[in-house]
Short mmCIF file of C-alpha atoms and ligand atoms in Angstrom, two decimals:
data_model
loop_
_atom_site.label_atom_id
_atom_site.label_comp_id
_atom_site.label_asym_id
_atom_site.label_seq_id
_atom_site.Cartn_x
_atom_site.Cartn_y
_atom_site.Cartn_z
CA MET A 14 0.15 0.05 0.22
CA THR A 15 1.32 3.50 -1.05
CA GLN A 16 1.91 5.70 2.07
CA TYR A 17 1.82 9.28 2.03
CA LYS A 18 2.52 11.86 4.62
CA ILE A 19 0.70 15.14 4.10
CA PRO A 20 0.97 18.14 6.29
CA VAL A 21 -2.01 20.28 7.00
CA ILE A 22 -2.51 23.57 8.30
CA PRO A 23 -6.14 24.06 9.31
CA GLY A 24 -5.51 27.63 10.10
CA ASP A 25 -8.54 29.97 11.21
CA GLY A 26 -12.04 30.55 11.20
CA ILE A 27 -13.77 27.79 9.34
CA GLY A 28 -10.65 26.21 8.41
CA PRO A 29 -10.39 23.55 10.98
CA GLU A 30 -14.05 22.35 9.96
CA ILE A 31 -13.66 22.30 6.11
CA ILE A 32 -10.03 20.84 6.56
CA ALA A 33 -11.47 18.02 8.76
CA GLU A 34 -14.08 17.04 5.63
CA GLY A 35 -11.11 17.22 3.22
CA LYS A 36 -9.34 14.90 5.08
CA LYS A 37 -12.23 12.54 5.81
CA VAL A 38 -12.76 12.27 1.66
CA ILE A 39 -9.25 11.82 1.06
CA ASP A 40 -8.94 8.81 3.64
CA ALA A 41 -12.22 7.29 2.04
CA ALA A 42 -10.42 7.61 -1.42
CA GLY A 43 -7.37 5.91 0.02
CA GLU A 44 -9.17 3.21 1.26
CA ARG A 45 -10.93 2.69 -2.27
CA PHE A 46 -7.80 3.12 -4.14
CA GLY A 47 -5.22 1.46 -1.99
CA PHE A 48 -3.37 4.28 -0.34
CA ASP A 49 -2.93 5.39 3.23
CA VAL A 50 -2.36 8.75 4.40
CA GLU A 51 -0.63 10.08 7.77
CA TRP A 52 -1.59 13.53 8.39
CA ILE A 53 0.85 15.80 9.99
CA GLU A 54 -0.87 18.50 11.77
CA TYR A 55 0.70 22.34 11.85
CA PRO A 56 -0.69 25.07 14.23
CA HIS A 57 -0.11 28.11 12.38
CA GLY A 58 -2.54 30.65 12.49
CA ALA A 59 -3.88 33.35 14.48
CA ASP A 60 -4.15 31.51 17.72
CA HIS A 61 -0.56 30.15 17.36
CA TYR A 62 0.39 33.71 16.59
CA LEU A 63 -1.31 35.20 19.44
CA GLU A 64 0.22 32.65 21.75
CA THR A 65 3.92 32.42 20.42
CA GLY A 66 4.39 35.36 18.19
CA GLU A 67 5.37 32.88 15.50
CA LEU A 68 3.85 33.42 11.84
CA ILE A 69 5.43 30.98 10.13
CA SER A 70 9.40 30.75 10.95
CA GLU A 71 11.92 29.81 8.58
CA ASP A 72 12.45 26.30 10.52
CA SER A 73 8.66 25.38 9.70
CA LEU A 74 9.05 25.90 6.19
CA ALA A 75 12.27 24.21 5.96
CA GLU A 76 10.72 21.09 7.53
CA LEU A 77 7.62 21.37 5.32
CA SER A 78 9.77 21.38 2.19
CA ASP A 79 10.35 17.80 2.82
CA TYR A 80 6.95 17.18 1.79
CA GLU A 81 5.38 17.21 -1.95
CA ALA A 82 1.86 19.04 -1.19
CA ILE A 83 0.48 20.65 1.90
CA TYR A 84 -3.11 20.86 2.54
CA LEU A 85 -4.25 24.49 3.69
CA GLY A 86 -7.89 25.40 5.53
CA SER A 87 -7.86 29.24 5.55
CA ILE A 88 -5.88 31.99 7.07
CA GLY A 89 -7.39 35.57 8.51
CA ASP A 90 -8.66 36.50 11.92
CA ASP A 91 -10.37 39.66 13.13
CA ARG A 92 -8.44 39.95 16.19
CA ILE A 93 -5.43 40.68 13.60
CA ALA A 94 -4.80 43.74 11.53
CA PRO A 95 -5.49 42.67 7.89
CA GLY A 96 -2.29 41.54 5.84
CA ILE A 97 -0.14 40.26 8.94
CA LEU A 98 -1.47 36.87 8.54
CA GLU A 99 -2.00 36.58 4.79
CA LYS A 100 1.41 37.83 4.08
CA GLY A 101 3.43 36.18 7.08
CA ILE A 102 1.80 32.91 6.43
CA LEU A 103 0.29 32.40 3.01
CA LEU A 104 2.50 34.66 1.00
CA ALA A 105 5.20 33.66 2.93
CA ALA A 106 4.71 29.91 2.15
CA ARG A 107 3.92 30.57 -1.59
CA PHE A 108 7.47 32.60 -2.00
CA TYR A 109 9.58 30.11 0.06
CA PHE A 110 8.26 27.19 -1.70
CA ASP A 111 8.42 29.14 -4.95
CA GLN A 112 4.76 28.08 -5.79
CA TYR A 113 4.70 30.27 -8.98
CA ILE A 114 1.75 28.52 -10.42
CA ASN A 115 -1.68 29.34 -8.77
CA LEU A 116 -3.97 26.93 -10.61
CA ARG A 117 -7.89 27.79 -10.27
CA PRO A 118 -10.45 25.45 -12.08
CA ILE A 119 -13.20 27.42 -13.44
CA LYS A 120 -15.67 24.56 -13.76
CA LEU A 121 -19.27 24.23 -13.38
CA LEU A 122 -20.35 21.26 -12.05
CA GLU A 123 -23.48 19.28 -13.10
CA GLY A 124 -26.43 20.20 -10.85
CA VAL A 125 -24.65 23.63 -9.72
CA TRP A 126 -26.75 26.78 -10.06
CA CYS A 127 -25.25 29.02 -12.55
CA PRO A 128 -25.87 32.86 -12.06
CA LEU A 129 -25.08 33.36 -15.72
CA LYS A 130 -28.50 32.84 -17.79
CA ASN A 131 -28.61 30.03 -20.41
CA LYS A 132 -24.86 28.82 -19.35
CA THR A 133 -24.47 24.97 -18.65
CA PRO A 134 -21.45 22.82 -17.73
CA LYS A 135 -20.35 22.54 -21.06
CA ASP A 136 -20.04 26.21 -21.42
CA VAL A 137 -18.11 26.89 -18.24
CA ASP A 138 -15.10 24.78 -18.09
CA PHE A 139 -11.81 26.34 -18.02
CA VAL A 140 -8.65 26.96 -16.07
CA VAL A 141 -7.14 30.27 -14.80
CA VAL A 142 -3.21 29.93 -14.32
CA ARG A 143 -2.32 33.23 -12.09
CA GLU A 144 1.39 33.97 -11.80
CA ASN A 145 1.79 33.29 -7.85
CA THR A 146 4.97 35.18 -7.25
CA GLU A 147 5.55 38.47 -8.65
CA ASP A 148 3.75 41.55 -9.79
CA PHE A 149 2.26 43.81 -7.11
CA TYR A 150 2.70 40.87 -4.94
CA ILE A 151 6.41 41.10 -4.37
CA GLY A 152 5.47 43.38 -1.24
CA ILE A 153 8.08 46.26 -1.55
CA GLY A 154 6.80 49.96 -1.63
CA GLY A 155 6.78 52.40 0.95
CA ARG A 156 5.75 56.03 1.89
CA ALA A 157 7.75 59.29 1.76
CA LYS A 158 6.95 62.76 3.40
CA LYS A 159 7.50 66.32 1.84
CA GLY A 160 10.94 66.78 1.06
CA THR A 161 13.93 64.37 -0.16
CA SER A 162 14.41 60.90 1.16
CA LYS A 163 15.76 57.69 0.11
CA ASP A 164 14.67 54.16 0.00
CA LEU A 165 16.09 50.87 -0.59
CA LEU A 166 13.91 48.11 -1.93
CA GLU A 167 14.85 44.57 -2.36
CA VAL A 168 13.37 41.27 -3.56
CA SER A 169 15.50 38.39 -3.00
CA ARG A 170 14.31 35.18 -4.50
CA THR A 171 16.25 31.66 -5.26
CA MET A 172 16.04 32.59 -8.99
CA TYR A 173 17.36 36.07 -8.76
CA SER A 174 17.24 39.35 -6.58
CA ALA A 175 16.73 42.87 -7.48
CA LYS A 176 17.55 46.03 -5.69
CA PHE A 177 15.62 49.34 -6.08
CA GLY A 178 17.58 52.28 -5.02
CA LEU A 179 15.18 55.22 -4.70
CA ASP A 180 15.77 59.15 -4.36
CA ILE A 181 12.50 60.63 -3.61
CA GLU A 182 11.83 64.24 -3.67
CA THR A 183 8.08 65.23 -3.57
CA GLU A 184 6.30 68.37 -2.70
CA SER A 185 3.09 66.47 -1.52
CA GLU A 186 2.52 66.53 2.01
CA GLU A 187 2.97 62.50 1.91
CA ILE A 188 3.11 59.79 -0.82
CA ALA A 189 2.79 56.07 -0.86
CA TYR A 190 4.03 53.73 -3.61
CA GLN A 191 4.15 49.99 -4.42
CA ILE A 192 6.48 48.62 -6.96
CA GLY A 193 5.17 45.83 -9.41
CA MET A 194 7.85 43.72 -10.99
CA ILE A 195 8.07 40.60 -13.43
CA SER A 196 10.87 38.95 -14.46
CA LYS A 197 11.60 37.08 -17.79
CA GLU A 198 12.13 33.75 -16.02
CA GLY A 199 9.36 34.24 -13.71
CA THR A 200 7.15 35.32 -16.86
CA GLN A 201 8.14 32.46 -19.06
CA ARG A 202 7.99 29.56 -16.77
CA VAL A 203 4.07 30.43 -16.02
CA MET A 204 3.69 30.58 -19.68
CA GLU A 205 5.11 27.22 -20.61
CA TYR A 206 3.09 25.71 -17.94
CA SER A 207 -0.46 27.18 -19.24
CA PHE A 208 0.80 26.24 -23.02
CA ASP A 209 1.52 22.76 -21.83
CA LEU A 210 -1.54 22.60 -20.01
CA ALA A 211 -3.61 23.72 -23.14
CA GLU A 212 -1.88 21.23 -25.19
CA GLY A 213 -3.80 18.34 -23.33
CA ARG A 214 -7.07 20.31 -23.37
CA GLY A 215 -8.58 22.69 -25.71
CA LYS A 216 -5.39 24.00 -27.12
CA HIS A 217 -6.17 27.57 -26.45
CA VAL A 218 -4.29 30.13 -24.17
CA SER A 219 -5.78 33.60 -23.45
CA SER A 220 -3.61 35.95 -21.82
CA VAL A 221 -4.53 38.80 -19.46
CA ASP A 222 -2.59 41.92 -19.28
CA LYS A 223 -3.47 45.96 -19.24
CA ALA A 224 -0.59 46.42 -21.62
CA ASN A 225 -2.55 49.71 -22.84
CA VAL A 226 -1.76 51.54 -19.61
CA LEU A 227 0.55 49.88 -17.40
CA SER A 228 2.87 49.20 -20.55
CA ASP A 229 6.28 48.62 -19.04
CA ILE A 230 5.41 45.73 -16.97
CA TYR A 231 2.64 44.06 -18.89
CA GLY A 232 4.31 45.08 -22.21
CA PHE A 233 6.84 43.07 -21.32
CA TRP A 234 4.50 40.26 -20.38
CA ARG A 235 2.75 40.62 -23.47
CA GLU A 236 6.07 40.22 -25.44
CA GLU A 237 6.94 37.20 -23.63
CA PHE A 238 3.76 35.69 -24.06
CA ASN A 239 4.22 36.31 -28.00
CA ALA A 240 7.49 34.64 -27.79
CA ILE A 241 6.62 31.35 -26.05
CA ALA A 242 3.33 31.08 -28.48
CA ALA A 243 5.47 31.13 -31.41
CA ASP A 244 7.14 27.71 -30.06
CA HIS A 245 3.54 26.21 -29.84
CA PRO A 246 1.73 27.00 -33.28
CA GLY A 247 -0.48 24.17 -32.29
CA VAL A 248 -2.12 26.51 -29.65
CA LYS A 249 -4.43 29.13 -30.46
CA THR A 250 -3.77 32.46 -28.60
CA ASP A 251 -5.52 35.69 -27.82
CA PHE A 252 -4.89 38.77 -25.47
CA ASN A 253 -7.65 40.28 -23.13
CA PHE A 254 -7.14 43.53 -21.38
CA VAL A 255 -7.86 42.72 -17.83
CA ASP A 256 -11.15 44.87 -17.74
CA ALA A 257 -12.39 43.43 -20.77
CA ILE A 258 -12.10 39.80 -19.65
CA THR A 259 -14.18 40.31 -16.35
CA MET A 260 -16.94 40.77 -19.11
CA TRP A 261 -16.24 37.89 -21.44
CA PHE A 262 -16.11 35.50 -18.26
CA VAL A 263 -19.55 36.55 -17.78
CA LYS A 264 -21.04 37.19 -21.49
CA ASN A 265 -19.02 34.16 -23.05
CA PRO A 266 -17.28 31.85 -20.55
CA GLU A 267 -17.37 29.16 -23.29
CA TRP A 268 -14.55 30.98 -25.04
CA PHE A 269 -11.94 30.22 -22.35
CA ASP A 270 -9.79 26.81 -22.32
CA VAL A 271 -6.41 28.40 -20.54
CA VAL A 272 -6.19 31.90 -19.26
CA VAL A 273 -2.67 32.77 -18.13
CA THR A 274 -2.83 35.95 -15.87
CA PRO A 275 -0.26 38.03 -13.63
CA ASN A 276 -0.78 37.79 -10.12
CA MET A 277 -2.92 40.83 -9.18
CA PHE A 278 -5.13 40.42 -12.11
CA GLY A 279 -5.34 36.75 -11.42
CA ASP A 280 -6.51 37.43 -7.55
CA ILE A 281 -9.57 39.47 -9.22
CA ILE A 282 -10.77 37.80 -12.01
CA THR A 283 -10.52 34.11 -10.07
CA ASP A 284 -13.28 35.80 -7.66
CA LEU A 285 -15.32 36.31 -10.47
CA GLY A 286 -14.49 32.98 -11.75
CA ALA A 287 -15.84 31.20 -8.45
CA MET A 288 -19.06 33.01 -8.88
CA VAL A 289 -19.44 31.93 -12.54
CA GLN A 290 -18.72 28.33 -11.40
CA GLY A 291 -21.18 28.57 -8.58
CA GLY A 292 -20.02 30.47 -5.75
CA LEU A 293 -16.98 30.69 -3.18
CA GLY A 294 -18.00 27.48 -1.68
CA LEU A 295 -17.21 25.31 -4.78
CA ALA A 296 -13.94 26.96 -5.90
CA PRO A 297 -10.46 25.34 -5.08
CA GLY A 298 -7.06 26.29 -5.87
CA GLY A 299 -3.63 25.07 -5.95
CA ASN A 300 -0.51 26.72 -5.22
CA ILE A 301 1.86 24.67 -7.33
CA ASN A 302 5.83 24.34 -7.70
CA PRO A 303 5.81 21.35 -10.12
CA ASN A 304 9.41 20.35 -8.53
CA GLY A 305 8.99 21.29 -5.24
CA THR A 306 6.43 21.51 -2.61
CA SER A 307 2.76 22.41 -3.38
CA MET A 308 -0.02 23.66 -1.27
CA PHE A 309 -3.77 23.13 -1.71
CA GLU A 310 -6.74 25.59 -0.39
CA PRO A 311 -10.25 26.54 -0.97
CA ILE A 312 -10.14 30.10 -2.41
CA HIS A 313 -12.49 31.45 0.11
CA GLY A 314 -11.45 32.85 3.05
CA SER A 315 -11.75 32.12 6.87
CA ALA A 316 -15.33 33.36 7.17
CA PRO A 317 -14.88 33.97 11.15
CA LYS A 318 -18.63 34.76 11.35
CA TYR A 319 -19.14 30.80 10.95
CA LYS A 320 -16.64 29.65 12.84
CA GLY A 321 -17.53 26.25 14.98
CA GLN A 322 -21.08 26.35 13.32
CA ASN A 323 -20.77 23.35 11.24
CA LYS A 324 -22.55 25.48 8.54
CA VAL A 325 -20.36 26.16 5.77
CA ASN A 326 -19.72 24.30 2.67
CA PRO A 327 -16.79 21.97 2.65
CA ILE A 328 -16.98 21.34 -1.09
CA ALA A 329 -14.27 23.71 -2.25
CA THR A 330 -11.66 22.31 0.43
CA ILE A 331 -12.69 18.63 -0.73
CA TRP A 332 -12.12 19.45 -4.27
CA ALA A 333 -8.80 21.35 -3.52
CA GLY A 334 -7.89 17.76 -1.86
CA ALA A 335 -8.73 16.12 -4.85
CA MET A 336 -6.07 18.23 -6.83
CA LEU A 337 -3.73 17.65 -4.06
CA ILE A 338 -3.82 13.94 -4.37
CA GLU A 339 -3.66 14.47 -8.11
CA GLN A 340 -0.42 16.08 -7.67
CA LEU A 341 0.95 13.35 -5.80
CA GLY A 342 -0.08 11.13 -8.68
CA GLU A 343 -3.51 9.49 -7.54
CA LYS A 344 -5.36 10.69 -10.90
CA GLU A 345 -8.10 8.18 -10.43
CA ALA A 346 -8.97 8.75 -6.80
CA ALA A 347 -8.75 12.47 -7.84
CA ASP A 348 -11.43 12.16 -10.52
CA SER A 349 -13.42 10.08 -8.13
CA ILE A 350 -13.62 12.41 -5.58
CA VAL A 351 -14.75 15.07 -7.89
CA SER A 352 -17.27 12.80 -9.49
CA SER A 353 -18.57 12.03 -5.98
CA ILE A 354 -18.95 15.61 -5.15
CA GLU A 355 -21.01 16.02 -8.48
CA GLN A 356 -23.08 13.22 -7.39
CA ASN A 357 -23.73 14.90 -4.09
CA ILE A 358 -24.74 17.84 -5.84
CA LEU A 359 -26.82 15.97 -8.27
CA GLU A 360 -28.83 14.08 -5.49
CA ALA A 361 -29.50 17.41 -3.72
CA LYS A 362 -30.32 15.40 -0.43
CA VAL A 363 -27.23 16.59 1.73
CA GLN A 364 -26.22 20.33 1.01
CA THR A 365 -25.28 23.15 3.08
CA TYR A 366 -27.26 26.59 3.13
CA ASP A 367 -25.55 28.03 0.33
CA MET A 368 -26.67 25.30 -2.05
CA GLY A 369 -30.21 25.53 -0.91
CA GLY A 370 -29.81 23.00 1.82
CA SER A 371 -30.18 22.99 5.56
CA ASP A 372 -27.25 20.24 6.43
CA GLY A 373 -24.10 20.58 8.07
CA THR A 374 -20.31 20.94 6.96
CA SER A 375 -19.74 17.27 8.29
CA ASP A 376 -22.88 15.81 6.73
CA VAL A 377 -21.65 17.04 3.20
CA GLY A 378 -17.97 15.54 3.75
CA ASP A 379 -19.97 12.19 5.26
CA ASP A 380 -22.29 12.14 2.29
CA ILE A 381 -19.73 12.70 -0.35
CA ALA A 382 -17.11 9.90 1.51
CA ARG A 383 -20.06 7.59 1.31
CA ILE A 384 -20.79 8.00 -2.46
CA LEU A 385 -17.14 7.55 -3.02
CA LEU A 386 -17.10 4.24 -1.35
CA ALA A 387 -20.09 3.22 -2.66
CA ASP A 388 -19.82 3.57 -6.36
C1 IPM B 413 -6.15 34.39 -2.63
C2 IPM B 413 -6.36 35.34 -1.51
C3 IPM B 413 -5.03 35.94 -1.19
C4 IPM B 413 -4.55 36.71 -2.44
C5 IPM B 413 -4.86 36.52 -0.03
C6 IPM B 413 -5.59 36.04 1.37
C7 IPM B 413 -3.47 36.98 0.33
O1 IPM B 413 -7.15 36.60 -1.84
O2 IPM B 413 -5.67 33.19 -2.55
O3 IPM B 413 -6.93 34.91 -4.00
O4 IPM B 413 -4.64 37.83 -2.64
O5 IPM B 413 -3.55 35.93 -3.14
MN1 MN B 414 -8.22 36.11 -3.72
#
């Protein structure tokens, strides 16, 4: 029997409840498909931070890098200022493990109510590949008061480092700035991944940018896209300005197959994608380093107001679990989890409130595990 060790960070808010269901379903898949999982729990999140002052230490990250995939619930808590936990844990892990792909399937499952008129599961089935380590997420910027000042901003990565020495002179009372940066290496690898993915799907890659206004950064993105596209003559391509693509996602989702996007725009358009596929309760995501440690999570947040109520939908997390085991090589088991989710939705007997039901988080997990073991 294959043995896997999977570190799990349940995190904050509803995180522990949804992760419990995800583990339950993966365990059921293991029972059926002949693998066994040893779950290794990590305490990181708001409580751990308040108790110890640790967000996630270099030592914890180094320890986690022994594993191929981490299962993450959700991070974020009202008691702590916005951004501290998100940057200190989630983004810290994405950068440390160099998870340069943020993979977000936008797939309307059978039986799910689609908010778009006249669209069916065959119309909504694409994948967004969000660049996950660069752009406006590199986290460098600052403020300067009236007069002259200096700042040194630094990005340090395994692939490269970049320093910006700024001489600032302003007559404004105070200014704030944030630097967005993309690199050739960082751009090429996410595009290569997208074209490879498209080769095995609908052979169509759509690129997202705002090259008409932010022309330095996204003009560069577009040039790299053209260069990589030239190496893949069998794949159809197009460009979309980010504002326009939000319109097309709603009007013509059937146009899309693989969408490759810079980090910031990807953050925004994938929340729209989640709604197009039926809601945040159904949207999984993977932070992937194809040669390192990946991390899978629902794309919704920690929803503190529902904490401990056994109320929220665990499907996004269960689906993220399917992506995780697929990454480990258990493709058949992963597909079977997704079809069990689909059957649970089609039967419409055990559902949480957002799907029109009145069952609890754990009931839905139980039902999906039951279907998985039965069929
Ligand atoms: C996401 C989230 C994160 C992001 C936050 C929590 C840092 O919104 O995964 O989409 O902005 O990437
Ligand atoms: Mn987001």
